[in-house]
JSON list of C-alpha atoms in Angstrom, two decimals:
[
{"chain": "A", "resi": 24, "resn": "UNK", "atom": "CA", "xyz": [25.97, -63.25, -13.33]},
{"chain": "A", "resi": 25, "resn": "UNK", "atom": "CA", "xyz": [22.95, -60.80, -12.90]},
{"chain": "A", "resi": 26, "resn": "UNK", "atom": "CA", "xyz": [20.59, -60.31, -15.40]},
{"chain": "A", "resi": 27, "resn": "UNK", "atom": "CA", "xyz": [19.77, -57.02, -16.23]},
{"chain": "A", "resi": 28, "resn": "UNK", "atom": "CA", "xyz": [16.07, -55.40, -16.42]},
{"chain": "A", "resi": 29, "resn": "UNK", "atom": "CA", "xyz": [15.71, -52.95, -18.60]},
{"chain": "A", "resi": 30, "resn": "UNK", "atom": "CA", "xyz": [12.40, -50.73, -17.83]},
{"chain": "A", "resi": 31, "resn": "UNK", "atom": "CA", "xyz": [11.32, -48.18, -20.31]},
{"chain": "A", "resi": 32, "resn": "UNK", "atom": "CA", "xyz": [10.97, -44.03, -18.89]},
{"chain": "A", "resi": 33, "resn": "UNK", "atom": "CA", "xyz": [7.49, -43.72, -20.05]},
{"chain": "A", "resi": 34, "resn": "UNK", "atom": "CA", "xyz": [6.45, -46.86, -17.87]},
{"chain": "A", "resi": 35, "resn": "UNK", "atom": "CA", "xyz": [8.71, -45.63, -14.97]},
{"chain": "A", "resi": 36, "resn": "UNK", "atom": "CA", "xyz": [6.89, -42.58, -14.34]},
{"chain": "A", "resi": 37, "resn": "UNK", "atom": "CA", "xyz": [3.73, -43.29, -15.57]},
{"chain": "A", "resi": 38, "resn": "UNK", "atom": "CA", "xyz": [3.02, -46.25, -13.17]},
{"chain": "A", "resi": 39, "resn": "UNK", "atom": "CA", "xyz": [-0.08, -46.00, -11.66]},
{"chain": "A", "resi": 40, "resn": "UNK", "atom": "CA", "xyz": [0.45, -46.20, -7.88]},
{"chain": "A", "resi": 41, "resn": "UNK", "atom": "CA", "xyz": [-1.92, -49.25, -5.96]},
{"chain": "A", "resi": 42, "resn": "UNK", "atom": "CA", "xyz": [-2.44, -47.14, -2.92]},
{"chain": "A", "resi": 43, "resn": "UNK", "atom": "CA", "xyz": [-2.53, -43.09, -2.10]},
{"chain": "A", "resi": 44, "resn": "UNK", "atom": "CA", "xyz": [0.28, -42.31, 0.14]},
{"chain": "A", "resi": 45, "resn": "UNK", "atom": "CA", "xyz": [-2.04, -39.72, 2.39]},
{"chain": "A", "resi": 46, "resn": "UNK", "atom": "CA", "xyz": [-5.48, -39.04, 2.41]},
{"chain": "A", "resi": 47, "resn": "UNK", "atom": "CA", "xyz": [-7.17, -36.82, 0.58]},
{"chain": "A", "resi": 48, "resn": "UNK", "atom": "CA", "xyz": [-7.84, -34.18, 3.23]},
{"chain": "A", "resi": 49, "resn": "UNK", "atom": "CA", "xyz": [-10.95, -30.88, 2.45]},
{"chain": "A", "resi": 50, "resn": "UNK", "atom": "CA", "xyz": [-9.16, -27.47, 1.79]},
{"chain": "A", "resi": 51, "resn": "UNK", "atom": "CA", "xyz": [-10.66, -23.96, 1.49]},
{"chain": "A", "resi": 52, "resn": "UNK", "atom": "CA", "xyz": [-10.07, -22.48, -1.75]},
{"chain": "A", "resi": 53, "resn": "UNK", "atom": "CA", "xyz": [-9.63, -18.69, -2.34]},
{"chain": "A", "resi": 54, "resn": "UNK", "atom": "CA", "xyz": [-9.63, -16.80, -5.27]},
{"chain": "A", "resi": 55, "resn": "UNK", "atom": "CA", "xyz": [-6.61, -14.51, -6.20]},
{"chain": "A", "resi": 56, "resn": "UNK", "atom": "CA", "xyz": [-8.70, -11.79, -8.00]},
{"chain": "A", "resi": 57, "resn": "UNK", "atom": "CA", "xyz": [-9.13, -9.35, -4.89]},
{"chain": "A", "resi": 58, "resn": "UNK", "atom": "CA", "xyz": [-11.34, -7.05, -7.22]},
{"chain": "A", "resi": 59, "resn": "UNK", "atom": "CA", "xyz": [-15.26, -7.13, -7.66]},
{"chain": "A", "resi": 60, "resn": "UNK", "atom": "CA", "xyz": [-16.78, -4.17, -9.57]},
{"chain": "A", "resi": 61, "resn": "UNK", "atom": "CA", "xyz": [-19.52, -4.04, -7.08]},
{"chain": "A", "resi": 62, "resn": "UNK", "atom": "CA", "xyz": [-16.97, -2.63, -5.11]},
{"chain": "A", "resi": 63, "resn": "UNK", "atom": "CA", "xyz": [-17.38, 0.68, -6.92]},
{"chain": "A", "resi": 64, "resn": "UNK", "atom": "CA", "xyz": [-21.30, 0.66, -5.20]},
{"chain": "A", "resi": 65, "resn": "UNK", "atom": "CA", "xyz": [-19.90, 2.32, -2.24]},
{"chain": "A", "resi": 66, "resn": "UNK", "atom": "CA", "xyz": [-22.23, 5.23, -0.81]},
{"chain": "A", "resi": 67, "resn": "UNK", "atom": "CA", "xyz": [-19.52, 7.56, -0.59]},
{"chain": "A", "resi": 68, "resn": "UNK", "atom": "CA", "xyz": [-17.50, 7.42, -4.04]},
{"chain": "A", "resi": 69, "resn": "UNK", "atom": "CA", "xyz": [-21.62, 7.53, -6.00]},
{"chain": "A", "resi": 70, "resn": "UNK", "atom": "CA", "xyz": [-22.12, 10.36, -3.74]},
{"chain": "A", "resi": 71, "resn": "UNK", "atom": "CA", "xyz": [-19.14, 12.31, -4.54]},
{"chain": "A", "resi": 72, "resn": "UNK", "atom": "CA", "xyz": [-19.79, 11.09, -7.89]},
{"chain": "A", "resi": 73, "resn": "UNK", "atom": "CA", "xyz": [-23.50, 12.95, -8.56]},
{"chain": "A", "resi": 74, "resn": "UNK", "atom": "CA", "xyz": [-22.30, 16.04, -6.46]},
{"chain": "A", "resi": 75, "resn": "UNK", "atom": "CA", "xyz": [-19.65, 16.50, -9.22]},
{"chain": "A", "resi": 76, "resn": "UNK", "atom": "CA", "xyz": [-22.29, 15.42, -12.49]},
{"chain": "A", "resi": 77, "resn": "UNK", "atom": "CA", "xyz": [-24.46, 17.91, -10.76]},
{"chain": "A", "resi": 78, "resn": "UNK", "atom": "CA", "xyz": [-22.29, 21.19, -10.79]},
{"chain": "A", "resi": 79, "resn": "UNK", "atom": "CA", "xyz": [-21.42, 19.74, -14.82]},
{"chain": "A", "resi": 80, "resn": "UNK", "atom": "CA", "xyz": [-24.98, 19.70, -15.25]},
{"chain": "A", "resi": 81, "resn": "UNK", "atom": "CA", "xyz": [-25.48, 22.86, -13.80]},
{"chain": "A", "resi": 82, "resn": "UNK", "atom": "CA", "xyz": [-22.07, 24.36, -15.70]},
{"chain": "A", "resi": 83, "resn": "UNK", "atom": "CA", "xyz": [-23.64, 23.34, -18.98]},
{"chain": "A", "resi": 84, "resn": "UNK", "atom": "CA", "xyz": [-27.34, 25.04, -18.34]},
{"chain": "A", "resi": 85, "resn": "UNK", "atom": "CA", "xyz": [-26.37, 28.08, -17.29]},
{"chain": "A", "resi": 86, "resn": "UNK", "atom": "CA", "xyz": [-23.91, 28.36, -20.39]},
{"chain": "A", "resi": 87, "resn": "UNK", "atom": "CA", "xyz": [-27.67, 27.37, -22.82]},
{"chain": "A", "resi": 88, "resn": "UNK", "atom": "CA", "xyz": [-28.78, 30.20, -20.72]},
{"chain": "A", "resi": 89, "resn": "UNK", "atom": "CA", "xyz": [-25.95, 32.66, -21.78]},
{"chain": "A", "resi": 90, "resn": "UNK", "atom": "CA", "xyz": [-24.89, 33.36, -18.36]},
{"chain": "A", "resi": 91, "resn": "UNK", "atom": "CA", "xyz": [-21.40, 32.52, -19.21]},
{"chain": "A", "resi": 92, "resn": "UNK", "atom": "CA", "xyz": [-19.80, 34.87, -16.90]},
{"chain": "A", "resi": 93, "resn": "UNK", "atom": "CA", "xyz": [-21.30, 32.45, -13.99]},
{"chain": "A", "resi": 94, "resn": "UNK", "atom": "CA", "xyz": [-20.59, 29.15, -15.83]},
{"chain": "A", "resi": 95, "resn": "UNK", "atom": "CA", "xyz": [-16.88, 30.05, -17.00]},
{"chain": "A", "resi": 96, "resn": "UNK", "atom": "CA", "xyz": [-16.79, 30.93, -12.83]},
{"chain": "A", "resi": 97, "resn": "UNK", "atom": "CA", "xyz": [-18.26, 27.28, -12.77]},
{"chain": "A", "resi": 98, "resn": "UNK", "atom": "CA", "xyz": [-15.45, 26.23, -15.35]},
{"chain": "A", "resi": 99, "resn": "UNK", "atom": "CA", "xyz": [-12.90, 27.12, -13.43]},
{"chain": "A", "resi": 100, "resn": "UNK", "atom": "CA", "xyz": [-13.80, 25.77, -10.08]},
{"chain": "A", "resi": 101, "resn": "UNK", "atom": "CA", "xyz": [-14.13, 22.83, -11.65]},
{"chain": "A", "resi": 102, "resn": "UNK", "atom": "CA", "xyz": [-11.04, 22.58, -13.28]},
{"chain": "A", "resi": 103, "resn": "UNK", "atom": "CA", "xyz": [-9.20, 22.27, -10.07]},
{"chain": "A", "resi": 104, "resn": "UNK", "atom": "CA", "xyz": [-12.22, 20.44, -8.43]},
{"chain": "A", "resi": 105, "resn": "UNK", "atom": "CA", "xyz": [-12.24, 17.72, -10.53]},
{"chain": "A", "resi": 106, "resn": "UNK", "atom": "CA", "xyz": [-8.74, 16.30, -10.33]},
{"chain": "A", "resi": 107, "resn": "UNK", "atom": "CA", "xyz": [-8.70, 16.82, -6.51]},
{"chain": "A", "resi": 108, "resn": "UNK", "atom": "CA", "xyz": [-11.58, 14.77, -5.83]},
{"chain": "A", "resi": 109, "resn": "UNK", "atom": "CA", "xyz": [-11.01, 11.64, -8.81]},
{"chain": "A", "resi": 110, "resn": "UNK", "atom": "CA", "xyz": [-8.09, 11.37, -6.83]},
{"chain": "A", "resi": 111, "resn": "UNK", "atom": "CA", "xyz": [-9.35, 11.75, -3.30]},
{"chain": "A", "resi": 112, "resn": "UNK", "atom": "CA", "xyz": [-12.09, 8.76, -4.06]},
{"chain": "A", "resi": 113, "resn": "UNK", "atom": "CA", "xyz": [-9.32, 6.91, -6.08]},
{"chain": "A", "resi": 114, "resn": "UNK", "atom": "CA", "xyz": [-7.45, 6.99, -2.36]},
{"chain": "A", "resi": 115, "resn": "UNK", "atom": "CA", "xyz": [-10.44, 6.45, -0.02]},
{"chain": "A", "resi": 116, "resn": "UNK", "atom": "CA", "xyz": [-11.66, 3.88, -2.27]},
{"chain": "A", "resi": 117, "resn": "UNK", "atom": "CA", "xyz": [-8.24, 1.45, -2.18]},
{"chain": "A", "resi": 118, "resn": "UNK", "atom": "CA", "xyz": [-7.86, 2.74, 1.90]},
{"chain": "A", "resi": 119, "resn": "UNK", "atom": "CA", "xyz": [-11.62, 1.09, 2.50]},
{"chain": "A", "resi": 120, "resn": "UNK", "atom": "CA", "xyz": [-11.00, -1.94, -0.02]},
{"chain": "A", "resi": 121, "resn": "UNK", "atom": "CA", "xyz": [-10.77, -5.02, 1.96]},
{"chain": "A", "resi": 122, "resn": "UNK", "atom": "CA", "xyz": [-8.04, -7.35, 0.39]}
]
């Protein structure tokens, strides 16, 4: 009759193998976070950027000055302005973002 050998789970998968079975081989690693926040540097988008801070800039002064016919003109402009161009950089900015 056989005899029996009774091997615990722990020391079935824990045994330490003797010898690799390949060889460790070099690897490029890449991240997975395709954003940097320098990104947002681009020439274009900080251009857009001060044109639009300018005419706010402006929009404000001439309202200290009490030419608020001109600045509510300014107001208005803007109000449409704004929205279209956030969005038009939001666009251009993920159509030029390299993945």
């Amino acid at each position: 009759m056989r005899k029996t050998h009774y091997i615990t789970f722990q020391k079935f998968f824990h045994k330490p193998s003797s010898n690799p079975s390949t060889n460790p081989r070099p690897f490029k690693a890449y991240s997975f976070v395709p954003f940097s926040p320098l990104a947002m540097l681009d020439p274009t988008i900080l251009t857009i950027g001060g044109i639009i801070l300018g005419v706010a800039i402006i929009e404000r002064i001439l309202e200290r000055w009490g030419v608020i016919d001109l600045s509510d003109q300014f107001a208005k402009v803007m109000r449409f302005i704004l929205p279209v161009t956030f969005y038009g950089a939001l666009f251009y900015f993920f159509a030029t973002f390299m993945f």
